[in-house]
PDB file of C-alpha atoms and ligand atoms in Angstrom:
ATOM      1  CA  MET X  15      30.259 158.736 170.412  1.00 54.00           C
ATOM      2  CA  GLU X  16      31.624 159.897 167.039  1.00 54.00           C
ATOM      3  CA  PRO X  17      32.911 163.485 167.011  1.00 54.00           C
ATOM      4  CA  ALA X  18      30.638 166.159 165.545  1.00 57.00           C
ATOM      5  CA  VAL X  19      31.655 168.259 162.607  1.00 67.00           C
ATOM      6  CA  VAL X  20      32.871 171.672 163.530  1.00 91.00           C
ATOM      7  CA  LEU X  21      35.233 173.340 165.927  1.00 97.00           C
ATOM      8  CA  ARG X  22      35.950 177.047 165.412  1.00 97.00           C
ATOM      9  CA  VAL X  23      39.693 177.565 165.567  1.00 98.00           C
ATOM     10  CA  SER X  24      41.444 180.930 165.542  1.00 97.00           C
ATOM     11  CA  GLU X  25      45.021 179.581 165.527  1.00 97.00           C
ATOM     12  CA  VAL X  26      47.219 176.564 166.313  1.00 98.00           C
ATOM     13  CA  TYR X  27      50.887 177.166 167.037  1.00 97.00           C
ATOM     14  CA  PRO X  28      53.772 175.945 169.185  1.00 98.00           C
ATOM     15  CA  SER X  29      55.316 178.354 171.675  1.00 97.00           C
ATOM     16  CA  THR X  30      56.555 178.589 175.233  1.00 96.00           C
ATOM     17  CA  GLN X  31      53.900 178.669 177.934  1.00 96.00           C
ATOM     18  CA  GLY X  32      53.864 182.161 179.411  1.00 94.00           C
ATOM     19  CA  GLU X  33      51.716 181.543 182.485  1.00 95.00           C
ATOM     20  CA  GLY X  34      50.274 179.032 184.907  1.00 94.00           C
ATOM     21  CA  PRO X  35      51.758 175.788 186.271  1.00 94.00           C
ATOM     22  CA  ASN X  36      53.620 174.914 183.059  1.00 95.00           C
ATOM     23  CA  VAL X  37      55.257 178.294 182.518  1.00 96.00           C
ATOM     24  CA  GLY X  38      58.420 177.957 180.454  1.00 96.00           C
ATOM     25  CA  LYS X  39      57.478 174.613 178.871  1.00 97.00           C
ATOM     26  CA  THR X  40      57.012 174.230 175.141  1.00 98.00           C
ATOM     27  CA  THR X  41      53.335 173.712 174.373  1.00 98.00           C
ATOM     28  CA  VAL X  42      51.003 173.657 171.394  1.00 98.00           C
ATOM     29  CA  PHE X  43      48.381 176.368 171.750  1.00 98.00           C
ATOM     30  CA  VAL X  44      44.938 175.723 170.307  1.00 98.00           C
ATOM     31  CA  ARG X  45      43.128 179.048 170.347  1.00 98.00           C
ATOM     32  CA  PHE X  46      39.403 178.586 169.796  1.00 98.00           C
ATOM     33  CA  GLY X  47      37.213 181.355 168.404  1.00 97.00           C
ATOM     34  CA  GLY X  48      34.385 182.817 170.489  1.00 97.00           C
ATOM     35  CA  CYS X  49      33.857 183.860 174.089  1.00 97.00           C
ATOM     36  CA  ASN X  50      30.686 184.203 176.183  1.00 97.00           C
ATOM     37  CA  LEU X  51      32.240 187.120 178.142  1.00 97.00           C
ATOM     38  CA  ARG X  52      33.677 190.480 176.998  1.00 96.00           C
ATOM     39  CA  CYS X  53      35.594 191.732 180.082  1.00 96.00           C
ATOM     40  CA  PRO X  54      34.672 195.376 179.380  1.00 95.00           C
ATOM     41  CA  GLY X  55      36.756 196.709 182.295  1.00 95.00           C
ATOM     42  CA  TRP X  56      40.023 196.248 180.405  1.00 91.00           C
ATOM     43  CA  PRO X  57      40.801 195.261 176.846  1.00 89.00           C
ATOM     44  CA  CYS X  58      40.846 191.509 176.289  1.00 92.00           C
ATOM     45  CA  ASP X  59      44.253 190.651 174.783  1.00 89.00           C
ATOM     46  CA  THR X  60      42.786 188.160 172.296  1.00 93.00           C
ATOM     47  CA  GLN X  61      40.322 190.336 170.384  1.00 94.00           C
ATOM     48  CA  HIS X  62      40.976 188.225 167.300  1.00 94.00           C
ATOM     49  CA  ALA X  63      39.524 185.231 169.147  1.00 96.00           C
ATOM     50  CA  ILE X  64      36.464 186.915 170.666  1.00 95.00           C
ATOM     51  CA  ASP X  65      35.260 189.680 168.382  1.00 93.00           C
ATOM     52  CA  PRO X  66      32.729 188.444 165.784  1.00 91.00           C
ATOM     53  CA  LYS X  67      34.335 190.776 163.236  1.00 94.00           C
ATOM     54  CA  TYR X  68      37.217 188.257 163.089  1.00 95.00           C
ATOM     55  CA  ARG X  69      34.826 185.338 162.673  1.00 94.00           C
ATOM     56  CA  ASN X  70      35.690 184.919 158.995  1.00 95.00           C
ATOM     57  CA  GLU X  71      39.315 184.302 160.057  1.00 95.00           C
ATOM     58  CA  TRP X  72      38.314 181.361 162.236  1.00 97.00           C
ATOM     59  CA  THR X  73      38.745 177.976 160.579  1.00 97.00           C
ATOM     60  CA  LYS X  74      35.983 175.425 160.893  1.00 96.00           C
ATOM     61  CA  MET X  75      37.736 172.152 161.602  1.00 97.00           C
ATOM     62  CA  SER X  76      36.758 168.596 162.321  1.00 96.00           C
ATOM     63  CA  PRO X  77      38.353 167.201 165.498  1.00 97.00           C
ATOM     64  CA  GLU X  78      40.418 164.862 163.317  1.00 97.00           C
ATOM     65  CA  SER X  79      41.909 167.671 161.227  1.00 97.00           C
ATOM     66  CA  LEU X  80      42.574 169.739 164.361  1.00 98.00           C
ATOM     67  CA  GLU X  81      44.352 166.750 165.874  1.00 98.00           C
ATOM     68  CA  GLN X  82      46.574 166.518 162.795  1.00 98.00           C
ATOM     69  CA  ASP X  83      47.526 170.219 163.072  1.00 98.00           C
ATOM     70  CA  ILE X  84      48.309 169.780 166.768  1.00 98.00           C
ATOM     71  CA  LEU X  85      50.494 166.751 166.106  1.00 98.00           C
ATOM     72  CA  THR X  86      52.337 168.571 163.310  1.00 98.00           C
ATOM     73  CA  ALA X  87      53.054 171.528 165.635  1.00 98.00           C
ATOM     74  CA  ALA X  88      54.103 169.144 168.429  1.00 98.00           C
ATOM     75  CA  LYS X  89      56.445 167.268 166.098  1.00 98.00           C
ATOM     76  CA  GLN X  90      58.031 170.521 164.886  1.00 97.00           C
ATOM     77  CA  SER X  91      58.572 171.892 168.390  1.00 98.00           C
ATOM     78  CA  GLY X  92      59.007 168.856 170.657  1.00 98.00           C
ATOM     79  CA  ALA X  93      55.980 169.881 172.748  1.00 98.00           C
ATOM     80  CA  ARG X  94      54.492 167.211 175.016  1.00 98.00           C
ATOM     81  CA  ASN X  95      51.738 169.493 176.293  1.00 98.00           C
ATOM     82  CA  VAL X  96      48.702 170.962 174.551  1.00 98.00           C
ATOM     83  CA  THR X  97      46.975 174.126 175.789  1.00 98.00           C
ATOM     84  CA  LEU X  98      43.326 174.697 174.939  1.00 98.00           C
ATOM     85  CA  THR X  99      42.587 178.406 175.131  1.00 98.00           C
ATOM     86  CA  GLY X 100      40.547 181.125 173.467  1.00 96.00           C
ATOM     87  CA  GLY X 101      38.208 182.837 173.725  1.00 95.00           C
ATOM     88  CA  GLU X 102      36.450 180.292 175.895  1.00 98.00           C
ATOM     89  CA  PRO X 103      37.282 176.717 174.838  1.00 98.00           C
ATOM     90  CA  PHE X 104      34.214 175.175 176.475  1.00 98.00           C
ATOM     91  CA  LEU X 105      31.911 177.023 174.092  1.00 97.00           C
ATOM     92  CA  GLN X 106      32.975 174.437 171.499  1.00 97.00           C
ATOM     93  CA  PRO X 107      31.014 171.187 171.117  1.00 96.00           C
ATOM     94  CA  LYS X 108      31.887 169.204 174.223  1.00 96.00           C
ATOM     95  CA  GLU X 109      31.807 165.824 172.470  1.00 95.00           C
ATOM     96  CA  ASP X 110      34.493 167.113 170.080  1.00 97.00           C
ATOM     97  CA  LEU X 111      36.635 168.386 172.956  1.00 98.00           C
ATOM     98  CA  HIS X 112      36.192 165.011 174.664  1.00 98.00           C
ATOM     99  CA  TRP X 113      37.262 163.085 171.564  1.00 97.00           C
ATOM    100  CA  LEU X 114      40.282 165.335 171.022  1.00 98.00           C
ATOM    101  CA  THR X 115      41.372 165.183 174.666  1.00 98.00           C
ATOM    102  CA  ARG X 116      41.042 161.395 174.740  1.00 98.00           C
ATOM    103  CA  GLU X 117      43.170 161.085 171.616  1.00 98.00           C
ATOM    104  CA  LEU X 118      45.880 163.387 172.946  1.00 98.00           C
ATOM    105  CA  LYS X 119      45.972 161.721 176.367  1.00 98.00           C
ATOM    106  CA  ALA X 120      46.220 158.295 174.708  1.00 98.00           C
ATOM    107  CA  MET X 121      49.406 159.580 173.014  1.00 98.00           C
ATOM    108  CA  ASP X 122      50.741 160.771 176.389  1.00 98.00           C
ATOM    109  CA  TYR X 123      50.251 164.492 175.867  1.00 98.00           C
ATOM    110  CA  SER X 124      49.157 166.461 178.905  1.00 97.00           C
ATOM    111  CA  VAL X 125      46.243 168.794 178.220  1.00 98.00           C
ATOM    112  CA  ASP X 126      45.816 172.181 179.907  1.00 97.00           C
ATOM    113  CA  CYS X 127      42.846 174.474 179.482  1.00 98.00           C
ATOM    114  CA  PHE X 128      42.701 178.216 180.172  1.00 98.00           C
ATOM    115  CA  SER X 129      39.028 178.931 180.780  1.00 98.00           C
ATOM    116  CA  ASN X 130      36.905 181.667 182.342  1.00 98.00           C
ATOM    117  CA  GLY X 131      34.977 178.997 184.259  1.00 98.00           C
ATOM    118  CA  THR X 132      31.473 180.186 183.352  1.00 98.00           C
ATOM    119  CA  ILE X 133      30.478 177.192 181.215  1.00 98.00           C
ATOM    120  CA  ALA X 134      29.740 173.997 183.171  1.00 97.00           C
ATOM    121  CA  TYR X 135      32.586 171.479 182.921  1.00 96.00           C
ATOM    122  CA  PRO X 136      31.571 167.886 182.167  1.00 96.00           C
ATOM    123  CA  GLU X 137      32.852 165.209 184.534  1.00 93.00           C
ATOM    124  CA  TRP X 138      35.216 163.719 181.933  1.00 95.00           C
ATOM    125  CA  ALA X 139      36.921 167.115 181.566  1.00 96.00           C
ATOM    126  CA  CYS X 140      37.555 167.439 185.309  1.00 94.00           C
ATOM    127  CA  ASP X 141      39.266 164.033 185.214  1.00 93.00           C
ATOM    128  CA  MET X 142      41.379 164.541 182.074  1.00 96.00           C
ATOM    129  CA  ILE X 143      42.279 168.235 181.842  1.00 96.00           C
ATOM    130  CA  ASN X 144      44.451 170.542 183.952  1.00 96.00           C
ATOM    131  CA  PHE X 145      42.262 173.633 184.230  1.00 96.00           C
ATOM    132  CA  ILE X 146      43.699 177.075 184.871  1.00 97.00           C
ATOM    133  CA  MET X 147      40.518 178.944 185.695  1.00 97.00           C
ATOM    134  CA  ASP X 148      40.654 182.683 185.131  1.00 97.00           C
ATOM    135  CA  TRP X 149      38.545 183.938 188.055  1.00 98.00           C
ATOM    136  CA  LYS X 150      37.138 187.270 186.930  1.00 98.00           C
ATOM    137  CA  LEU X 151      37.304 190.169 189.389  1.00 98.00           C
ATOM    138  CA  PRO X 152      35.310 193.456 189.484  1.00 98.00           C
ATOM    139  CA  GLY X 153      37.993 195.313 187.490  1.00 97.00           C
ATOM    140  CA  SER X 154      37.273 193.073 184.486  1.00 97.00           C
ATOM    141  CA  GLY X 155      33.677 194.278 184.396  1.00 97.00           C
ATOM    142  CA  GLU X 156      32.441 190.673 184.725  1.00 97.00           C
ATOM    143  CA  ASN X 157      30.710 188.938 187.640  1.00 97.00           C
ATOM    144  CA  ALA X 158      33.191 187.646 190.245  1.00 97.00           C
ATOM    145  CA  ALA X 159      30.456 185.581 191.951  1.00 95.00           C
ATOM    146  CA  ASN X 160      29.264 183.688 188.855  1.00 97.00           C
ATOM    147  CA  GLN X 161      27.401 180.607 190.155  1.00 97.00           C
ATOM    148  CA  ILE X 162      28.538 178.298 187.330  1.00 97.00           C
ATOM    149  CA  ARG X 163      32.150 179.111 188.180  1.00 97.00           C
ATOM    150  CA  LEU X 164      31.514 178.279 191.841  1.00 95.00           C
ATOM    151  CA  ASP X 165      29.903 174.977 190.768  1.00 95.00           C
ATOM    152  CA  ASN X 166      32.912 174.212 188.551  1.00 95.00           C
ATOM    153  CA  ILE X 167      35.251 174.853 191.470  1.00 93.00           C
ATOM    154  CA  GLU X 168      33.336 172.207 193.437  1.00 90.00           C
ATOM    155  CA  ARG X 169      33.508 169.748 190.532  1.00 90.00           C
ATOM    156  CA  LEU X 170      37.241 170.227 190.024  1.00 89.00           C
ATOM    157  CA  ASP X 171      37.832 169.321 193.647  1.00 76.00           C
ATOM    158  CA  TYR X 172      36.926 165.751 192.775  1.00 68.00           C
ATOM    159  CA  GLY X 173      39.186 165.566 189.691  1.00 72.00           C
ATOM    160  CA  ILE X 174      42.475 163.748 189.509  1.00 75.00           C
ATOM    161  CA  GLN X 175      44.311 166.426 187.499  1.00 81.00           C
ATOM    162  CA  GLU X 176      46.324 169.394 188.784  1.00 88.00           C
ATOM    163  CA  GLN X 177      43.827 172.225 188.923  1.00 93.00           C
ATOM    164  CA  ALA X 178      44.606 175.905 189.374  1.00 95.00           C
ATOM    165  CA  VAL X 179      42.938 179.306 189.542  1.00 96.00           C
ATOM    166  CA  LYS X 180      44.317 182.591 188.280  1.00 97.00           C
ATOM    167  CA  PHE X 181      43.450 186.076 189.479  1.00 98.00           C
ATOM    168  CA  VAL X 182      44.194 188.980 187.125  1.00 97.00           C
ATOM    169  CA  ILE X 183      44.248 192.031 189.399  1.00 98.00           C
ATOM    170  CA  LYS X 184      43.632 195.614 188.349  1.00 97.00           C
ATOM    171  CA  ASP X 185      43.663 197.467 191.694  1.00 97.00           C
ATOM    172  CA  LYS X 186      43.323 197.115 195.467  1.00 97.00           C
ATOM    173  CA  LEU X 187      39.590 196.363 195.236  1.00 98.00           C
ATOM    174  CA  ASP X 188      40.329 193.433 192.911  1.00 98.00           C
ATOM    175  CA  PHE X 189      42.984 192.193 195.317  1.00 98.00           C
ATOM    176  CA  ASP X 190      40.622 192.346 198.308  1.00 98.00           C
ATOM    177  CA  VAL X 191      37.866 190.534 196.400  1.00 98.00           C
ATOM    178  CA  ALA X 192      40.342 187.866 195.203  1.00 98.00           C
ATOM    179  CA  LYS X 193      41.560 187.318 198.768  1.00 98.00           C
ATOM    180  CA  GLY X 194      37.970 186.908 200.010  1.00 97.00           C
ATOM    181  CA  LEU X 195      37.084 184.427 197.250  1.00 96.00           C
ATOM    182  CA  TRP X 196      40.250 182.453 197.857  1.00 96.00           C
ATOM    183  CA  LYS X 197      39.627 182.208 201.593  1.00 96.00           C
ATOM    184  CA  ALA X 198      36.005 181.140 201.040  1.00 94.00           C
ATOM    185  CA  TYR X 199      36.452 178.654 198.209  1.00 93.00           C
ATOM    186  CA  ILE X 200      40.076 177.755 197.559  1.00 94.00           C
ATOM    187  CA  GLU X 201      41.973 177.706 200.847  1.00 93.00           C
ATOM    188  CA  PRO X 202      39.983 174.726 202.182  1.00 88.00           C
ATOM    189  CA  LYS X 203      40.846 172.726 199.024  1.00 80.00           C
ATOM    190  CA  HIS X 204      44.376 171.368 199.384  1.00 77.00           C
ATOM    191  CA  GLY X 205      46.451 171.186 196.239  1.00 73.00           C
ATOM    192  CA  PHE X 206      44.580 173.890 194.378  1.00 88.00           C
ATOM    193  CA  GLU X 207      47.358 176.163 193.161  1.00 93.00           C
ATOM    194  CA  THR X 208      46.605 179.896 192.920  1.00 96.00           C
ATOM    195  CA  PHE X 209      48.293 182.293 190.511  1.00 97.00           C
ATOM    196  CA  TYR X 210      48.109 186.067 190.551  1.00 98.00           C
ATOM    197  CA  GLY X 211      49.243 188.833 188.240  1.00 97.00           C
ATOM    198  CA  ARG X 212      48.340 192.347 187.311  1.00 96.00           C
ATOM    199  CA  VAL X 213      46.316 193.518 184.352  1.00 95.00           C
ATOM    200  CA  TRP X 214      48.800 194.299 181.613  1.00 88.00           C
ATOM    201  CA  GLY X 215      49.346 198.047 181.085  1.00 85.00           C
ATOM    202  CA  VAL X 216      47.681 199.410 184.272  1.00 90.00           C
ATOM    203  CA  LYS X 217      49.248 201.639 186.964  1.00 92.00           C
ATOM    204  CA  LEU X 218      49.594 198.823 189.488  1.00 96.00           C
ATOM    205  CA  THR X 219      53.131 197.394 189.517  1.00 96.00           C
ATOM    206  CA  ASP X 220      54.363 193.862 190.170  1.00 96.00           C
ATOM    207  CA  ALA X 221      56.271 195.233 193.188  1.00 97.00           C
ATOM    208  CA  GLU X 222      53.094 196.633 194.781  1.00 98.00           C
ATOM    209  CA  LEU X 223      51.225 193.417 194.111  1.00 98.00           C
ATOM    210  CA  VAL X 224      53.968 191.248 195.595  1.00 98.00           C
ATOM    211  CA  ALA X 225      54.037 193.491 198.698  1.00 98.00           C
ATOM    212  CA  TRP X 226      50.271 192.979 199.209  1.00 98.00           C
ATOM    213  CA  ILE X 227      50.651 189.200 198.831  1.00 98.00           C
ATOM    214  CA  MET X 228      53.449 189.036 201.392  1.00 98.00           C
ATOM    215  CA  ALA X 229      51.670 191.377 203.824  1.00 98.00           C
ATOM    216  CA  GLU X 230      48.703 188.975 203.778  1.00 98.00           C
ATOM    217  CA  ARG X 231      51.007 185.889 203.828  1.00 98.00           C
ATOM    218  CA  LEU X 232      49.160 184.362 200.858  1.00 98.00           C
ATOM    219  CA  PRO X 233      50.708 181.221 199.295  1.00 97.00           C
ATOM    220  CA  TRP X 234      50.016 182.376 195.746  1.00 97.00           C
ATOM    221  CA  ARG X 235      52.406 182.287 192.771  1.00 97.00           C
ATOM    222  CA  LEU X 236      53.245 185.354 190.712  1.00 97.00           C
ATOM    223  CA  ASN X 237      52.069 184.980 187.115  1.00 95.00           C
ATOM    224  CA  ARG X 238      53.834 187.500 184.847  1.00 90.00           C
ATOM    225  CA  GLN X 239      52.685 186.462 181.367  1.00 86.00           C
ATOM    226  CA  GLU X 240      56.258 185.779 180.258  1.00 87.00           C
ATOM    227  CA  HIS X 241      55.347 185.834 176.555  1.00 86.00           C
ATOM    228  CA  ASN X 242      54.701 189.584 176.899  1.00 84.00           C
ATOM    229  CA  TYR X 243      58.346 190.063 177.970  1.00 85.00           C
ATOM    230  CA  ILE X 244      59.682 187.936 175.103  1.00 85.00           C
ATOM    231  CA  TRP X 245      57.516 189.253 172.254  1.00 84.00           C
ATOM    232  CA  PRO X 246      55.464 192.427 171.793  1.00 80.00           C
ATOM    233  CA  PRO X 247      52.285 192.179 173.915  1.00 77.00           C
ATOM    234  CA  ASN X 248      49.242 190.955 171.967  1.00 72.00           C
ATOM    235  CA  GLU X 249      51.356 189.708 169.045  1.00 77.00           C
ATOM    236  CA  ARG X 250      49.509 186.821 167.468  1.00 80.00           C
ATOM    237  CA  GLY X 251      50.934 183.322 167.419  1.00 78.00           C
ATOM    238  CA  ARG X 252      52.961 183.852 170.625  1.00 76.00           C
TER     239      ARG X 252
HETATM  240  S1  SF4 M  12      37.034 185.770 179.341  1.00 95.61           S
HETATM  241 FE1  SF4 M  12      39.141 185.829 178.551  1.00 95.61          FE
HETATM  242  S2  SF4 M  12      38.918 185.574 176.329  1.00 95.61           S
HETATM  243 FE2  SF4 M  12      36.866 186.094 177.122  1.00 95.61          FE
HETATM  244  S3  SF4 M  12      36.746 188.328 176.905  1.00 95.61           S
HETATM  245 FE3  SF4 M  12      37.502 187.920 178.987  1.00 95.61          FE
HETATM  246  S4  SF4 M  12      39.786 187.977 178.821  1.00 95.61           S
HETATM  247 FE4  SF4 M  12      38.928 187.777 176.718  1.00 95.61          FE
END
């Protein structure tokens, strides 16, 4: 199918990946505009990609012109990985995302996607994209038991890519809920890597969080959002 006309893009830039399985690798970030959630429990760090007041800053792009911008950024930086993020990338027309992903994979780029998991993933996406699913916890103010996310978890189990979930933890309640979800849905699925980190700027420290993880003997990986240690937190284009 031919790609449709419009993707809403907040920014495209090369940087180092600050979190998830490819932390430390150079990647091209494609930040799409728009999100179906608001995470009212703590401030979303990409207001410029979710708040409609920034909508006039989002560029409407065809998949072909977005591909050209990605390839230019990859050429400048040496990136061999592309990260789809937002906002929520899967709010964009899925046929456009499919076309773009196919093109990038055909040129041997790996494609990661940071997603909140609450939009149903098509089968092609589960087979072609490395998802890092941001599993919302009570501290975010969003629903931790979202049924579409649970359905996506089941779908990803049948994919051939490296899939991962990420828990962003605000307090002990969040940690306990994350542990329960992981034991119910993730632990039985071998190869599903789990990342954890704290909400940026809250009282909870990395040291406390690591102590909880070790006390429970959880095989999770600490996710520190390295970009926030390199550049000022929330700085755009980083
Ligand atoms: S799901 Fe992600 S992008 Fe959307 S509001 Fe929450 S933190 Fe922001």
